[in-house]
XYZ file of C-alpha atoms in Angstrom:
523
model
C 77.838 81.645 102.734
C 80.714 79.460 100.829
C 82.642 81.209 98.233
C 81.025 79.556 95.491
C 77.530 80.854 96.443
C 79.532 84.397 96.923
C 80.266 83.710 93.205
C 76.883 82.743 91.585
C 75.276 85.481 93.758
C 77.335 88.315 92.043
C 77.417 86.729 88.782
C 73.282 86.732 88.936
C 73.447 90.559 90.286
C 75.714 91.480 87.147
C 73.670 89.920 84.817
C 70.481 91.551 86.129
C 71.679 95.269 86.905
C 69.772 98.011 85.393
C 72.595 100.013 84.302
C 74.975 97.694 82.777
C 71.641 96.468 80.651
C 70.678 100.200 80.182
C 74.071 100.571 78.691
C 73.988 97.616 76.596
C 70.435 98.998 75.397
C 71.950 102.256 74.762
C 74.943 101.440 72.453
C 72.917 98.967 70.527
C 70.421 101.381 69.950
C 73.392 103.846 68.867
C 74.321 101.431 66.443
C 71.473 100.988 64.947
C 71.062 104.209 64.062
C 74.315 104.596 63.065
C 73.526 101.813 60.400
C 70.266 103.386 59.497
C 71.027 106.472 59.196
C 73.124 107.227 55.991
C 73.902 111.192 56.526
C 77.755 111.381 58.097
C 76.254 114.552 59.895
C 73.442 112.962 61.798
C 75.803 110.242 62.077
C 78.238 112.088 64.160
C 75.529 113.566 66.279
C 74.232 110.163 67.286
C 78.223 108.949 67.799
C 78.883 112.066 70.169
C 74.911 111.921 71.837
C 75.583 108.471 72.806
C 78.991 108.884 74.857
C 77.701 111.234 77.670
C 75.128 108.876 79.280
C 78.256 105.745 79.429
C 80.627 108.466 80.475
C 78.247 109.213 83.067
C 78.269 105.316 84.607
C 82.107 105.191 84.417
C 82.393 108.323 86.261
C 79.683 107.353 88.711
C 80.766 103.807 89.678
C 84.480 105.134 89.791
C 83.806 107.123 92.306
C 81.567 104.668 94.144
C 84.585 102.004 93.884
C 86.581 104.804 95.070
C 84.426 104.902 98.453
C 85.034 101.309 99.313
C 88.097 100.734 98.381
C 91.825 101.033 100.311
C 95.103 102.495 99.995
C 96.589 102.416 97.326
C 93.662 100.787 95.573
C 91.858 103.932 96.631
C 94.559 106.090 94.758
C 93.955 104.112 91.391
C 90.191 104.566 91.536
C 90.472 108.480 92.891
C 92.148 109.112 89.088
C 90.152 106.677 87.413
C 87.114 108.989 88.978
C 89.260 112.305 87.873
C 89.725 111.110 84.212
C 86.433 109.826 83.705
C 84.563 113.174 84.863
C 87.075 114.568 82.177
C 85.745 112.421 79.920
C 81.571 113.686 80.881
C 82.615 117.033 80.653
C 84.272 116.998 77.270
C 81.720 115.177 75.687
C 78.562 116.520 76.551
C 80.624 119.476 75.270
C 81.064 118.130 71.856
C 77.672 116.899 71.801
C 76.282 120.199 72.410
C 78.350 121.808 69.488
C 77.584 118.716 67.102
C 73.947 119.419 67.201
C 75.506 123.523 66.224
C 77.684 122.349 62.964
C 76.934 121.334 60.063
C 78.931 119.201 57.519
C 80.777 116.911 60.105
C 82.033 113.392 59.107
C 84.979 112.372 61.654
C 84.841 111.684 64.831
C 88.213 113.780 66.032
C 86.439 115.892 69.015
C 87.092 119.529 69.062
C 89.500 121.397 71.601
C 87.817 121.147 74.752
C 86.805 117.878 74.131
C 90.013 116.958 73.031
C 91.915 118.364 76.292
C 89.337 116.571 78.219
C 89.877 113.115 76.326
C 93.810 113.625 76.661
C 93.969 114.289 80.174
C 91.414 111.747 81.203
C 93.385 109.035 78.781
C 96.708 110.499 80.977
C 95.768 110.035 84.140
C 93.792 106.593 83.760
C 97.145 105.692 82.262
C 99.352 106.836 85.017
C 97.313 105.278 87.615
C 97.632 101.824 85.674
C 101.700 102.272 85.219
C 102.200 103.414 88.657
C 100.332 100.866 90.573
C 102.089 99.247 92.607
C 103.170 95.801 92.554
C 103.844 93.690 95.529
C 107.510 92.614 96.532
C 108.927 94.704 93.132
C 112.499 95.389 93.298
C 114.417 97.962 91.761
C 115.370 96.191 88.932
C 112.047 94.579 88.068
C 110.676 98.143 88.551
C 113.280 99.197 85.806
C 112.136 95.924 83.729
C 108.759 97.541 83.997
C 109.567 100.582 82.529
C 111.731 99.284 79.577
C 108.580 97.094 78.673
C 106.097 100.380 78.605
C 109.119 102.172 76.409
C 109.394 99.075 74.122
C 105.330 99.165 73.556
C 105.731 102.986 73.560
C 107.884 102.659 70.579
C 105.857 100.056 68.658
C 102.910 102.270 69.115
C 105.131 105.597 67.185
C 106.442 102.913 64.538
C 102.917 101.214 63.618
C 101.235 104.737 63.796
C 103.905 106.001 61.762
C 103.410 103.357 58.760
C 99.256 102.909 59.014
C 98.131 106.480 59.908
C 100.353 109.131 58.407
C 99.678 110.204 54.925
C 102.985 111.200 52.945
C 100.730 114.384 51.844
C 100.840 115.267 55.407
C 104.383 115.143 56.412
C 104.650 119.012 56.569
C 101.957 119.054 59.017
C 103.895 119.127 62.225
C 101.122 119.355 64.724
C 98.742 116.993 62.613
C 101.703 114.420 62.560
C 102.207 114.370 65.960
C 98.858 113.807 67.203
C 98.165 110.855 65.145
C 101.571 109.520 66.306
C 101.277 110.300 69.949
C 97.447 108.770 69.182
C 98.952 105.500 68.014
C 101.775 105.591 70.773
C 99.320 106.226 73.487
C 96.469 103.550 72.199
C 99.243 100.926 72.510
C 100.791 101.944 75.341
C 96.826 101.952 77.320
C 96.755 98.277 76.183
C 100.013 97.430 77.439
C 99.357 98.867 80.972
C 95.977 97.470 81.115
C 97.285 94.249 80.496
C 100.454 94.461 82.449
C 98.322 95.721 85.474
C 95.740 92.595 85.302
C 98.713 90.337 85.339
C 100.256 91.440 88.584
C 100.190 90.274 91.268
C 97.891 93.390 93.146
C 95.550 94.233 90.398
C 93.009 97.106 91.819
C 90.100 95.441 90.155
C 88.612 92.257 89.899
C 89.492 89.623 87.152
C 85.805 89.570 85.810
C 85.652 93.360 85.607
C 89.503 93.816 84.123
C 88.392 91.933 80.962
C 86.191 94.773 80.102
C 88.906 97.493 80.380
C 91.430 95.421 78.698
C 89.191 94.890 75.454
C 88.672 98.512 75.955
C 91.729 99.826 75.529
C 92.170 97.293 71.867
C 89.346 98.172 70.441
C 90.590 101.861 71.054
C 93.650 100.806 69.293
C 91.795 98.854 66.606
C 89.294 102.209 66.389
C 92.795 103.760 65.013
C 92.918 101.355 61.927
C 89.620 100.676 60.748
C 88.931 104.160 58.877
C 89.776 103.206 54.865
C 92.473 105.127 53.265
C 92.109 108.118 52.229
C 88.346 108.643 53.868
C 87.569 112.495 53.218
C 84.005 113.523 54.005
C 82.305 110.235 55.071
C 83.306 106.885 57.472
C 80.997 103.810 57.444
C 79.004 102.825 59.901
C 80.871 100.427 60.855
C 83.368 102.659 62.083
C 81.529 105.133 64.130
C 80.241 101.564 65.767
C 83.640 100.114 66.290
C 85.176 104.055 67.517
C 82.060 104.120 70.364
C 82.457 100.479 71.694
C 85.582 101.507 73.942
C 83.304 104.032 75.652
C 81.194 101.070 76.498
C 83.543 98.461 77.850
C 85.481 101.352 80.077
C 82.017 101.803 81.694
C 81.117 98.282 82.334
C 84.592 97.781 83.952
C 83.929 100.082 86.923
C 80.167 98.594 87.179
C 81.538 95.114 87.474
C 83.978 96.173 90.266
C 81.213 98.072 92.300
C 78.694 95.051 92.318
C 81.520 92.576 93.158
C 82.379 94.825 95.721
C 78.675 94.614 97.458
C 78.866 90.476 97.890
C 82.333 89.716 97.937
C 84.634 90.660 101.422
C 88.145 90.011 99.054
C 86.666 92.129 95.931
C 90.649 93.213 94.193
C 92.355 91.246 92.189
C 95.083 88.813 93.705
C 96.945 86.613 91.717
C 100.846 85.155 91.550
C 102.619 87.614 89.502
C 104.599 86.022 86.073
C 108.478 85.968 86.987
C 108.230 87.365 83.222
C 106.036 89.661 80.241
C 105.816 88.963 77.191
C 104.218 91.834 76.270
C 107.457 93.507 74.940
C 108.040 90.585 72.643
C 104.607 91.133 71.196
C 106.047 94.801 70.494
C 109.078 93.377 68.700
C 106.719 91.056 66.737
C 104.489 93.741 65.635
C 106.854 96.191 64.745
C 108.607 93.829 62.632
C 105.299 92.807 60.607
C 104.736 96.793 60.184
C 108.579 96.792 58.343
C 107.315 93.573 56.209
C 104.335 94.954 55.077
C 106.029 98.827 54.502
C 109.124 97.431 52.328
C 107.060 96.527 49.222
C 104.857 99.459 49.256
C 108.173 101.550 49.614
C 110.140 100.181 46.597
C 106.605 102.245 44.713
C 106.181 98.798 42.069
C 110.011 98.903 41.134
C 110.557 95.446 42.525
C 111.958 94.645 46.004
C 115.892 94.343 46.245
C 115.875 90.236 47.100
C 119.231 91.552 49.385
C 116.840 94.024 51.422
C 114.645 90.425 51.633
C 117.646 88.771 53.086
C 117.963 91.788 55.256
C 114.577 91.517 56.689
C 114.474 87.786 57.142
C 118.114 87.636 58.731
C 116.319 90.595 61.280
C 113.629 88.438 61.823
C 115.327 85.488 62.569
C 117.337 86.833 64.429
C 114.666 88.392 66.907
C 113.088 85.236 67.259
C 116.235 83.443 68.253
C 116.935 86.016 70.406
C 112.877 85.797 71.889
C 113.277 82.224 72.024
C 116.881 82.100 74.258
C 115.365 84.299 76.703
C 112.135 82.581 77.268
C 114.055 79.228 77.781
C 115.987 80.976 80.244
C 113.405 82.300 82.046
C 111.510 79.199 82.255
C 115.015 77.761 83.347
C 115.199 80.246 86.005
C 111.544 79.886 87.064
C 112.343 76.267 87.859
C 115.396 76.743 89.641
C 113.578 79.160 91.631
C 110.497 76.175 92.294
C 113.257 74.099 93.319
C 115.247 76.765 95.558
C 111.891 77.422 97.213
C 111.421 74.087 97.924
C 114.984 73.139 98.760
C 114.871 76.465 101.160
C 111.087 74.606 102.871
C 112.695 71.426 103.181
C 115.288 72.957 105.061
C 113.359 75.124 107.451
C 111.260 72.491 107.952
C 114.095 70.280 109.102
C 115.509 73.363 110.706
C 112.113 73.325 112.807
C 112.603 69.691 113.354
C 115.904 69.722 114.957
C 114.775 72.902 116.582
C 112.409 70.662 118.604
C 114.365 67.701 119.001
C 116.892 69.972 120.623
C 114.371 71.337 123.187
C 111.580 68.669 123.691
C 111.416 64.836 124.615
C 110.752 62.725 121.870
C 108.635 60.195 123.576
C 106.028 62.670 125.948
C 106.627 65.726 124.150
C 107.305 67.541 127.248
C 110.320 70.147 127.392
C 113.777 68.070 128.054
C 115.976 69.009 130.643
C 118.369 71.626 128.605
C 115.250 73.390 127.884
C 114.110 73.435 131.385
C 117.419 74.679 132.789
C 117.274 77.699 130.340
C 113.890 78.408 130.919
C 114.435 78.737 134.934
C 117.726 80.373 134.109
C 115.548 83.135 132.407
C 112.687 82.944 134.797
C 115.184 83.065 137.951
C 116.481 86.347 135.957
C 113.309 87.535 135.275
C 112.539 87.414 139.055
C 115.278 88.791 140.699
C 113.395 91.683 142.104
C 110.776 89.664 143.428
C 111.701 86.515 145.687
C 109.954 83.873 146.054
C 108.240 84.391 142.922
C 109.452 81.248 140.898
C 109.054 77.515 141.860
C 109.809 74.316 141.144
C 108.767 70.656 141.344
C 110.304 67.774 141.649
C 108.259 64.928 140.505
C 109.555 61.284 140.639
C 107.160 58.287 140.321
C 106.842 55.596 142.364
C 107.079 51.784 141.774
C 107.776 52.486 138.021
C 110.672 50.092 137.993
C 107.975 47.220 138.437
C 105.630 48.396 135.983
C 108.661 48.359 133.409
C 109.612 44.692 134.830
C 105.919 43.254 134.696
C 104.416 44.494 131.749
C 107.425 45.833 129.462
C 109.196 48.536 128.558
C 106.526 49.116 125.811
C 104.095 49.239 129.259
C 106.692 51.947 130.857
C 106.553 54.049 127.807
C 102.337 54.159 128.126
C 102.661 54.691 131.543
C 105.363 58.110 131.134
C 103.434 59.555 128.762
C 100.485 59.422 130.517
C 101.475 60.862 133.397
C 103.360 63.548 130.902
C 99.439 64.277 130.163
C 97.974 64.273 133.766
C 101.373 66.815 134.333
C 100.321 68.734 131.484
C 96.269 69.067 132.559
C 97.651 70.131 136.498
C 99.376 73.004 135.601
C 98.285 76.544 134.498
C 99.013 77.780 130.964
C 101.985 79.666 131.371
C 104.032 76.954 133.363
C 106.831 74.620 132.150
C 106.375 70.812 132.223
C 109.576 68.915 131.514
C 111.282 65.229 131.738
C 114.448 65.349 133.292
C 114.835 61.499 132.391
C 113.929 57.967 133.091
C 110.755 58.503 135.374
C 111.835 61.768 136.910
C 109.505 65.209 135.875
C 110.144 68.724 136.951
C 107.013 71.284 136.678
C 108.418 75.683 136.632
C 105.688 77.714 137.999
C 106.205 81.117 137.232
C 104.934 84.420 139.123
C 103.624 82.146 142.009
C 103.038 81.886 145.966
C 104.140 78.904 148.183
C 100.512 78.773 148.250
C 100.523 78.516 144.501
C 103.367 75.727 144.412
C 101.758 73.653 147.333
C 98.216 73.358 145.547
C 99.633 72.877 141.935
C 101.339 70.105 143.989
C 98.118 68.806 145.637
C 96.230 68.577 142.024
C 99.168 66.642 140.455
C 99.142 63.589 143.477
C 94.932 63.826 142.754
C 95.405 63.450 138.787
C 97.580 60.312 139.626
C 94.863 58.271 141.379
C 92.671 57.681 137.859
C 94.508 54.883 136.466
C 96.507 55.220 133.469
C 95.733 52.713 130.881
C 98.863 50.198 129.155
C 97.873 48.981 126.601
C 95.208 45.639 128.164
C 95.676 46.764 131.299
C 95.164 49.957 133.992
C 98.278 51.276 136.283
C 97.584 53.495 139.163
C 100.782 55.679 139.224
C 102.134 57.582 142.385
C 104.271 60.132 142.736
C 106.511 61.502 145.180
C 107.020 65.206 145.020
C 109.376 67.987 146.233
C 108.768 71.436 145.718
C 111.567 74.253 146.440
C 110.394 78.113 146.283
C 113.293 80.405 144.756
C 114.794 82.962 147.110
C 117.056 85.990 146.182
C 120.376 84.787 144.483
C 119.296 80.911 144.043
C 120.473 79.507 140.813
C 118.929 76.753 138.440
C 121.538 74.071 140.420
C 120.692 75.487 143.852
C 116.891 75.341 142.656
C 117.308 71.476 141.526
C 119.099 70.396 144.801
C 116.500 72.125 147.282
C 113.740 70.468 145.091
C 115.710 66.991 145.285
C 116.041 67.519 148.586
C 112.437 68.028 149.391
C 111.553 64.963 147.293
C 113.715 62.449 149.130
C 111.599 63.548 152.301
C 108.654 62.838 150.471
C 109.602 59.574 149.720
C 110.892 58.671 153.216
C 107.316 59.644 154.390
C 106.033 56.795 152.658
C 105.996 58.168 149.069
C 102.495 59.561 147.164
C 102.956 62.727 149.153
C 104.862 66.081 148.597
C 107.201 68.306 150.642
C 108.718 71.736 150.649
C 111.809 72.426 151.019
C 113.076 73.852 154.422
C 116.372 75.792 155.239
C 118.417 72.791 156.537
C 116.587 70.013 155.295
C 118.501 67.075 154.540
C 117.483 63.509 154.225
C 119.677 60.407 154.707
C 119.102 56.962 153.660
């Protein structure tokens, strides 16, 4: 099955899967209701009755992700698992003691609930900051860091001018909740974004989406509430507060169907040489100053030199933004073009490599090569005589082929028999041109028996004709084939073969000979 059918396949299954469109069902329904009904009591009691069942479905296809999935993918979905059961228990908690109470109107959870939530949030957020990213150096790891500080800041600064009251200031433990809240609903964003965007995401691409609008419309869930609410919400904010348990759960979901069809299911994807989440930070926490300066000068006017102040700041900051995108698009491109200077060059590297070693026109080993290949082969075989060979090959009559028909002719004719060489000889032994119509064949780990048939094969090949160009050659061969004995060298090794090949020839050529302890041939 192609990829593309992989693809329609699991899109189909998502669209059709009983729980994701249970869910749906559910937090529609929820809404409704939440519309409907006008009583903030019964409206909490619906908010907290409806978050059990979806924590239930992010727990349960956590864990089945879990099952499937590999180290350290497996360690992201193990505390994904952990924090969503967190998550069960603490709700069904505070949906228990909502249908107890009487009076409610917010939606702030109660201490166990609240424990739950926080160490849940925690750990979910951990796993996302400490996955980890492929090829990440030290520095890009500290990079990392300073960008979840940066948002971590932005979070305390917005939180600090939207959601603390001035009334409240002497409330230590209220102020710091609502600013951690703010710090912490930023700083899930950032991580769920950040995480996506590497390079070895632990979830798919279509079920990251979910998670990341997840963790905004938690932030947004921070912001909607009008000022100074005291006994009642809207609707629409009990509606907007429950959609994050929704998404969360459909993330997980996703993953686990993709993970039944697809064999590559995690994300994988070319990490940015850059972020530019931090510089979303900056720009936020610079709108938070412009919108907190007039409400701070309490109708008295704002100083137009504080103005100058601010826009200089911002200015500045975007100059600043702007330099150091230009340079890192500068130094993306120099890095294109170092990677492709640095392939160009191993490429040539590769070329020369085998221009060094091999025969340009039959693509058989050249004779350097084949001297330091027996070299290492004689070396090899020291403890075993008798174990390498050699032949000689030299062909016959190819001075009249190159006369007759051309040199063009001669050039067919070697690399054909380069072929028929090539097709003779088992896979571990070394053909090789030694030059002009001379060949040499290496047989390692071999008998004389061995050497003597390889020998026999190579004057069969030769009697199907070669064809050049309009015409067919029959080419013959003369061969000489010398067995190594026990301190032979690659010079000692050439001569014996030589030797044997000259016989060869005096026998009336097309035949092959051995080589023989005081063999000698004169013309």
């Amino acid at each position: 099955m192609t990829r593309l059918a992989y693809g329609r396949e699991t899109a189909a299954a998502i669209r059709r899967d009983w729980a994701m469109l249970a869910a749906i069902a559910a937090f529609v329904l929820a809404g409704v209701l939440l519309v409907v009904v006008g009583n903030p009591n019964s409206q909490v009691r619906i908010f907290w009755l409806a978050q059990p069942p979806l924590d239930f479905l992010l727990m349960y296809s956590s864990w089945q992700v879990f099952r499937v999935a590999k180290h350290p993918i497996r360690r992201f979905w193990r505390l994904m698992g952990i924090g969503s059961s967190l998550f069960l228990f603490g709700d069904t908690v505070q949906a228990v003691l909502a249908f107890t109470r009487q009076g409610q109107w917010s939606t702030a959870g109660g201490t166990v609930q609240s424990a739950c939530f926080a160490s849940g949030l925690a750990l979910i957020i951990v796993a996302m900051l400490i996955h980890p990213h492929p090829n990440r150096t030290r520095r890009e790891s500290l990079a990392f860091w300073l960008d979840s500080a940066t948002v971590l800041v932005g979070g305390v600064v917005v939180a600090w001018c939207f959601l603390i009251n001035p009334a409240d200031m002497d409330q230590g433990a209220s102020l710091i909740g609502t600013l951690a809240g703010g710090a912490v609903a930023l700083t899930s964003s950032f991580a769920t974004v950040k995480m996506v965007l590497s390079g070895n995401a632990p979830m798919n691409k279509a079920a990251a989406f979910p998670m990341i609008f997840s963790a905004i419309a938690s932030s947004v869930g921070l912001f909607v509430a009008p000022p100074g609410a005291n006994g009642s919400l809207p609707a629409i904010v009990y509606v907007v507060r429950l959609t994050p348990s929704l998404l969360i759960a459909l993330g997980p979901r996703i993953q686990e169907i993709i993970a039944q069809f697809d064999e590559a299911p995690f994300g994988s994807r070319r990490r940015k040489p850059y972020s530019l989440l931090p510089y979303g930070s900056i720009v936020v926490v610079f709108l938070t100053l412009v919108y907190a300066l007039p409400h701070e000068a309490s109708g008295k006017g704002v100083n137009a030199q504080l103005w100058g102040v601010v826009a200089g700041f911002g200015a500045i900051i975007a100059l600043v933004v702007a330099r150091q995108l230009a340079a890192f698009h500068d130094n993306t491109r120099l890095i294109d073009q170092l990677d492709t200077t640095l392939s160009e060059l191993r490429e040539h590297e590769q070329r020369l490599r085998h221009q060094a070693h091999y025969d340009e026109l039959t693509g058989l080993a050249n004779r350097a090569h084949f001297r330091e290949e027996t070299t290492s082969a004689l070396e090899d075989a020291e403890t075993v005589p008798g174990s390498v060979a050699l032949l000689l090959v030299d062909l016959d009559g190819f001075k009249a082929v190159n006369d007759t028909h051309g040199h063009q002719a001669g050039d067919l004719l070697l690399a054909g028999v380069a072929e028929k060489l090539r097709q003779s000889v088992r896979s571990g032994d070394l053909v090789a041109r030694l030059g002009g119509d001379e060949f040499a064949v290496l047989l390692r780990h071999c008998t004389v028996r061995d050497a003597e048939l390889t020998a026999q094969r190579i004057l069969r090949s030769m009697k199907d004709p070669i064809d050049v160009g309009d015409i067919a050659v029959h080419a013959n061969a003369s061969i000489g084939i010398a067995c190594a004995e026990e301190r032979d060298d690659v010079r000692t090794l050439l001569h014996d073969a030589d030797m044997a090949m000259y016989a060869s020839k005096h026998q009336g050529k097309g035949t092959w000979n051995r080589y023989q302890d005081g063999m000698a041939f004169n013309a």
